[in-house]
mmCIF file of the C-alpha atoms, coordinates in Angstrom:
data_MODEL
# 
_entry.id   MODEL 
# 
loop_
_atom_site.group_PDB 
_atom_site.id 
_atom_site.type_symbol 
_atom_site.label_atom_id 
_atom_site.label_alt_id 
_atom_site.label_comp_id 
_atom_site.label_asym_id 
_atom_site.label_entity_id 
_atom_site.label_seq_id 
_atom_site.pdbx_PDB_ins_code 
_atom_site.Cartn_x 
_atom_site.Cartn_y 
_atom_site.Cartn_z 
_atom_site.occupancy 
_atom_site.B_iso_or_equiv 
_atom_site.pdbx_formal_charge 
_atom_site.auth_seq_id 
_atom_site.auth_comp_id 
_atom_site.auth_asym_id 
_atom_site.auth_atom_id 
_atom_site.pdbx_PDB_model_num 
ATOM 1   C CA . MET A 1 1   ? 61.920 34.780  202.947 1.00 0.00 ? 1   MET A CA 1 
ATOM 2   C CA . ILE A 1 2   ? 65.683 34.882  202.666 1.00 0.00 ? 2   ILE A CA 1 
ATOM 3   C CA . ILE A 1 3   ? 65.547 33.090  199.313 1.00 0.00 ? 3   ILE A CA 1 
ATOM 4   C CA . ARG A 1 4   ? 63.258 35.735  197.865 1.00 0.00 ? 4   ARG A CA 1 
ATOM 5   C CA . THR A 1 5   ? 65.614 38.486  198.961 1.00 0.00 ? 5   THR A CA 1 
ATOM 6   C CA . ARG A 1 6   ? 68.545 36.714  197.344 1.00 0.00 ? 6   ARG A CA 1 
ATOM 7   C CA . TRP A 1 7   ? 66.567 36.245  194.120 1.00 0.00 ? 7   TRP A CA 1 
ATOM 8   C CA . ARG A 1 8   ? 65.541 39.867  194.203 1.00 0.00 ? 8   ARG A CA 1 
ATOM 9   C CA . SER A 1 9   ? 69.093 41.113  194.697 1.00 0.00 ? 9   SER A CA 1 
ATOM 10  C CA . ALA A 1 10  ? 70.361 38.738  191.987 1.00 0.00 ? 10  ALA A CA 1 
ATOM 11  C CA . ALA A 1 11  ? 67.629 39.900  189.603 1.00 0.00 ? 11  ALA A CA 1 
ATOM 12  C CA . ALA A 1 12  ? 68.386 43.548  190.420 1.00 0.00 ? 12  ALA A CA 1 
ATOM 13  C CA . GLN A 1 13  ? 72.087 43.011  189.771 1.00 0.00 ? 13  GLN A CA 1 
ATOM 14  C CA . LEU A 1 14  ? 71.379 41.171  186.548 1.00 0.00 ? 14  LEU A CA 1 
ATOM 15  C CA . THR A 1 15  ? 69.051 43.957  185.426 1.00 0.00 ? 15  THR A CA 1 
ATOM 16  C CA . LEU A 1 16  ? 71.656 46.619  186.177 1.00 0.00 ? 16  LEU A CA 1 
ATOM 17  C CA . TRP A 1 17  ? 74.344 44.679  184.302 1.00 0.00 ? 17  TRP A CA 1 
ATOM 18  C CA . LEU A 1 18  ? 72.022 44.232  181.311 1.00 0.00 ? 18  LEU A CA 1 
ATOM 19  C CA . ILE A 1 19  ? 71.144 47.934  181.266 1.00 0.00 ? 19  ILE A CA 1 
ATOM 20  C CA . ALA A 1 20  ? 74.837 48.866  181.506 1.00 0.00 ? 20  ALA A CA 1 
ATOM 21  C CA . ALA A 1 21  ? 75.792 46.445  178.721 1.00 0.00 ? 21  ALA A CA 1 
ATOM 22  C CA . GLY A 1 22  ? 72.937 47.699  176.542 1.00 0.00 ? 22  GLY A CA 1 
ATOM 23  C CA . SER A 1 23  ? 73.994 51.297  177.094 1.00 0.00 ? 23  SER A CA 1 
ATOM 24  C CA . VAL A 1 24  ? 77.588 50.518  176.201 1.00 0.00 ? 24  VAL A CA 1 
ATOM 25  C CA . LEU A 1 25  ? 76.513 48.667  173.049 1.00 0.00 ? 25  LEU A CA 1 
ATOM 26  C CA . TYR A 1 26  ? 74.136 51.451  172.022 1.00 0.00 ? 26  TYR A CA 1 
ATOM 27  C CA . PHE A 1 27  ? 76.688 54.241  172.451 1.00 0.00 ? 27  PHE A CA 1 
ATOM 28  C CA . SER A 1 28  ? 79.403 52.169  170.750 1.00 0.00 ? 28  SER A CA 1 
ATOM 29  C CA . GLN A 1 29  ? 77.148 51.586  167.767 1.00 0.00 ? 29  GLN A CA 1 
ATOM 30  C CA . GLN A 1 30  ? 76.246 55.284  167.614 1.00 0.00 ? 30  GLN A CA 1 
ATOM 31  C CA . ALA A 1 31  ? 79.927 56.254  167.814 1.00 0.00 ? 31  ALA A CA 1 
ATOM 32  C CA . TYR A 1 32  ? 80.592 54.101  164.760 1.00 0.00 ? 32  TYR A CA 1 
ATOM 33  C CA . VAL A 1 33  ? 77.577 54.678  162.476 1.00 0.00 ? 33  VAL A CA 1 
ATOM 34  C CA . GLY A 1 34  ? 75.741 57.584  164.079 1.00 0.00 ? 34  GLY A CA 1 
ATOM 35  C CA . ALA A 1 35  ? 75.277 61.073  162.676 1.00 0.00 ? 35  ALA A CA 1 
ATOM 36  C CA . HIS A 1 36  ? 78.644 62.160  164.132 1.00 0.00 ? 36  HIS A CA 1 
ATOM 37  C CA . GLY A 1 37  ? 80.355 58.759  164.086 1.00 0.00 ? 37  GLY A CA 1 
ATOM 38  C CA . LEU A 1 38  ? 83.315 57.349  162.209 1.00 0.00 ? 38  LEU A CA 1 
ATOM 39  C CA . VAL A 1 39  ? 81.373 56.450  159.066 1.00 0.00 ? 39  VAL A CA 1 
ATOM 40  C CA . ALA A 1 40  ? 79.848 59.927  158.882 1.00 0.00 ? 40  ALA A CA 1 
ATOM 41  C CA . SER A 1 41  ? 83.259 61.567  159.331 1.00 0.00 ? 41  SER A CA 1 
ATOM 42  C CA . ARG A 1 42  ? 84.643 59.534  156.409 1.00 0.00 ? 42  ARG A CA 1 
ATOM 43  C CA . GLU A 1 43  ? 81.703 60.655  154.274 1.00 0.00 ? 43  GLU A CA 1 
ATOM 44  C CA . PHE A 1 44  ? 82.297 64.268  155.327 1.00 0.00 ? 44  PHE A CA 1 
ATOM 45  C CA . GLU A 1 45  ? 85.983 63.980  154.384 1.00 0.00 ? 45  GLU A CA 1 
ATOM 46  C CA . ALA A 1 46  ? 85.045 62.615  150.953 1.00 0.00 ? 46  ALA A CA 1 
ATOM 47  C CA . GLU A 1 47  ? 82.559 65.460  150.479 1.00 0.00 ? 47  GLU A CA 1 
ATOM 48  C CA . ILE A 1 48  ? 85.194 67.980  151.568 1.00 0.00 ? 48  ILE A CA 1 
ATOM 49  C CA . ALA A 1 49  ? 87.625 66.595  148.976 1.00 0.00 ? 49  ALA A CA 1 
ATOM 50  C CA . THR A 1 50  ? 84.980 66.821  146.250 1.00 0.00 ? 50  THR A CA 1 
ATOM 51  C CA . LEU A 1 51  ? 84.014 70.363  147.184 1.00 0.00 ? 51  LEU A CA 1 
ATOM 52  C CA . SER A 1 52  ? 87.672 71.413  147.417 1.00 0.00 ? 52  SER A CA 1 
ATOM 53  C CA . ALA A 1 53  ? 88.249 70.198  143.861 1.00 0.00 ? 53  ALA A CA 1 
ATOM 54  C CA . LYS A 1 54  ? 85.167 72.075  142.701 1.00 0.00 ? 54  LYS A CA 1 
ATOM 55  C CA . LEU A 1 55  ? 86.372 75.198  144.525 1.00 0.00 ? 55  LEU A CA 1 
ATOM 56  C CA . ALA A 1 56  ? 89.750 74.994  142.792 1.00 0.00 ? 56  ALA A CA 1 
ATOM 57  C CA . GLU A 1 57  ? 87.995 74.687  139.434 1.00 0.00 ? 57  GLU A CA 1 
ATOM 58  C CA . LEU A 1 58  ? 85.782 77.704  140.171 1.00 0.00 ? 58  LEU A CA 1 
ATOM 59  C CA . LYS A 1 59  ? 88.802 79.722  141.304 1.00 0.00 ? 59  LYS A CA 1 
ATOM 60  C CA . ALA A 1 60  ? 90.496 78.995  137.980 1.00 0.00 ? 60  ALA A CA 1 
ATOM 61  C CA . VAL A 1 61  ? 87.393 80.166  136.110 1.00 0.00 ? 61  VAL A CA 1 
ATOM 62  C CA . ARG A 1 62  ? 87.273 83.308  138.226 1.00 0.00 ? 62  ARG A CA 1 
ATOM 63  C CA . GLU A 1 63  ? 90.943 84.035  137.548 1.00 0.00 ? 63  GLU A CA 1 
ATOM 64  C CA . GLY A 1 64  ? 90.195 83.748  133.836 1.00 0.00 ? 64  GLY A CA 1 
ATOM 65  C CA . PHE A 1 65  ? 87.364 86.265  134.148 1.00 0.00 ? 65  PHE A CA 1 
ATOM 66  C CA . GLU A 1 66  ? 89.506 88.594  136.239 1.00 0.00 ? 66  GLU A CA 1 
ATOM 67  C CA . HIS A 1 67  ? 92.254 88.416  133.622 1.00 0.00 ? 67  HIS A CA 1 
ATOM 68  C CA . ARG A 1 68  ? 89.811 89.324  130.865 1.00 0.00 ? 68  ARG A CA 1 
ATOM 69  C CA . ILE A 1 69  ? 88.436 92.197  132.962 1.00 0.00 ? 69  ILE A CA 1 
ATOM 70  C CA . ASP A 1 70  ? 91.988 93.367  133.635 1.00 0.00 ? 70  ASP A CA 1 
ATOM 71  C CA . LEU A 1 71  ? 92.623 93.432  129.889 1.00 0.00 ? 71  LEU A CA 1 
ATOM 72  C CA . LEU A 1 72  ? 89.681 95.826  129.516 1.00 0.00 ? 72  LEU A CA 1 
ATOM 73  C CA . SER A 1 73  ? 91.128 98.348  131.962 1.00 0.00 ? 73  SER A CA 1 
ATOM 74  C CA . SER A 1 74  ? 91.783 101.814 130.565 1.00 0.00 ? 74  SER A CA 1 
ATOM 75  C CA . ASP A 1 75  ? 95.572 101.614 130.821 1.00 0.00 ? 75  ASP A CA 1 
ATOM 76  C CA . ARG A 1 76  ? 95.843 98.127  129.267 1.00 0.00 ? 76  ARG A CA 1 
ATOM 77  C CA . LEU A 1 77  ? 93.051 98.032  126.702 1.00 0.00 ? 77  LEU A CA 1 
ATOM 78  C CA . ASP A 1 78  ? 93.624 95.202  124.224 1.00 0.00 ? 78  ASP A CA 1 
ATOM 79  C CA . PRO A 1 79  ? 92.280 96.278  120.813 1.00 0.00 ? 79  PRO A CA 1 
ATOM 80  C CA . ASP A 1 80  ? 91.798 92.691  119.612 1.00 0.00 ? 80  ASP A CA 1 
ATOM 81  C CA . LEU A 1 81  ? 89.723 91.754  122.635 1.00 0.00 ? 81  LEU A CA 1 
ATOM 82  C CA . LEU A 1 82  ? 87.697 94.945  122.338 1.00 0.00 ? 82  LEU A CA 1 
ATOM 83  C CA . ASP A 1 83  ? 87.085 94.301  118.631 1.00 0.00 ? 83  ASP A CA 1 
ATOM 84  C CA . GLU A 1 84  ? 86.072 90.696  119.302 1.00 0.00 ? 84  GLU A CA 1 
ATOM 85  C CA . GLN A 1 85  ? 83.647 91.704  122.041 1.00 0.00 ? 85  GLN A CA 1 
ATOM 86  C CA . ALA A 1 86  ? 82.100 94.508  119.966 1.00 0.00 ? 86  ALA A CA 1 
ATOM 87  C CA . ARG A 1 87  ? 81.552 92.173  117.022 1.00 0.00 ? 87  ARG A CA 1 
ATOM 88  C CA . ALA A 1 88  ? 79.995 89.532  119.240 1.00 0.00 ? 88  ALA A CA 1 
ATOM 89  C CA . ASP A 1 89  ? 77.648 92.057  120.862 1.00 0.00 ? 89  ASP A CA 1 
ATOM 90  C CA . LEU A 1 90  ? 76.628 93.775  117.616 1.00 0.00 ? 90  LEU A CA 1 
ATOM 91  C CA . GLY A 1 91  ? 76.563 90.677  115.419 1.00 0.00 ? 91  GLY A CA 1 
ATOM 92  C CA . LEU A 1 92  ? 78.845 92.240  112.791 1.00 0.00 ? 92  LEU A CA 1 
ATOM 93  C CA . LEU A 1 93  ? 81.516 90.542  110.720 1.00 0.00 ? 93  LEU A CA 1 
ATOM 94  C CA . HIS A 1 94  ? 84.662 91.789  109.104 1.00 0.00 ? 94  HIS A CA 1 
ATOM 95  C CA . PRO A 1 95  ? 84.850 91.093  105.332 1.00 0.00 ? 95  PRO A CA 1 
ATOM 96  C CA . ASN A 1 96  ? 87.883 88.832  105.898 1.00 0.00 ? 96  ASN A CA 1 
ATOM 97  C CA . ASP A 1 97  ? 86.234 86.746  108.646 1.00 0.00 ? 97  ASP A CA 1 
ATOM 98  C CA . ARG A 1 98  ? 85.230 83.126  108.040 1.00 0.00 ? 98  ARG A CA 1 
ATOM 99  C CA . VAL A 1 99  ? 82.071 81.839  109.736 1.00 0.00 ? 99  VAL A CA 1 
ATOM 100 C CA . ILE A 1 100 ? 81.666 78.175  110.617 1.00 0.00 ? 100 ILE A CA 1 
ATOM 101 C CA . GLN A 1 101 ? 78.222 77.199  111.808 1.00 0.00 ? 101 GLN A CA 1 
ATOM 102 C CA . VAL A 1 102 ? 78.143 74.364  114.297 1.00 0.00 ? 102 VAL A CA 1 
ATOM 103 C CA . ARG A 1 103 ? 74.871 72.495  114.607 1.00 0.00 ? 103 ARG A CA 1 
# 
């Protein structure tokens, strides 16, 4: 009877140690490669760098558009830009213009 109790307590201890070790291994693995782990954070940082570069590019494009819009303001109207835009919209050419068709 005493031997069975010792085996039972030894088996219970072994089971608890195995469950604890398994839990530690599982959570360690998840901390490294899980959805919020180290590998995922490196991927997020790479994506952030890519999107930041794209944002800078889009900001430059927007500044270009804002500059062109600013040139069309009533106090700073650029006649060349206005003439170019009117010709493009109406499809008209000046007699001195040269047209190069790109195919």
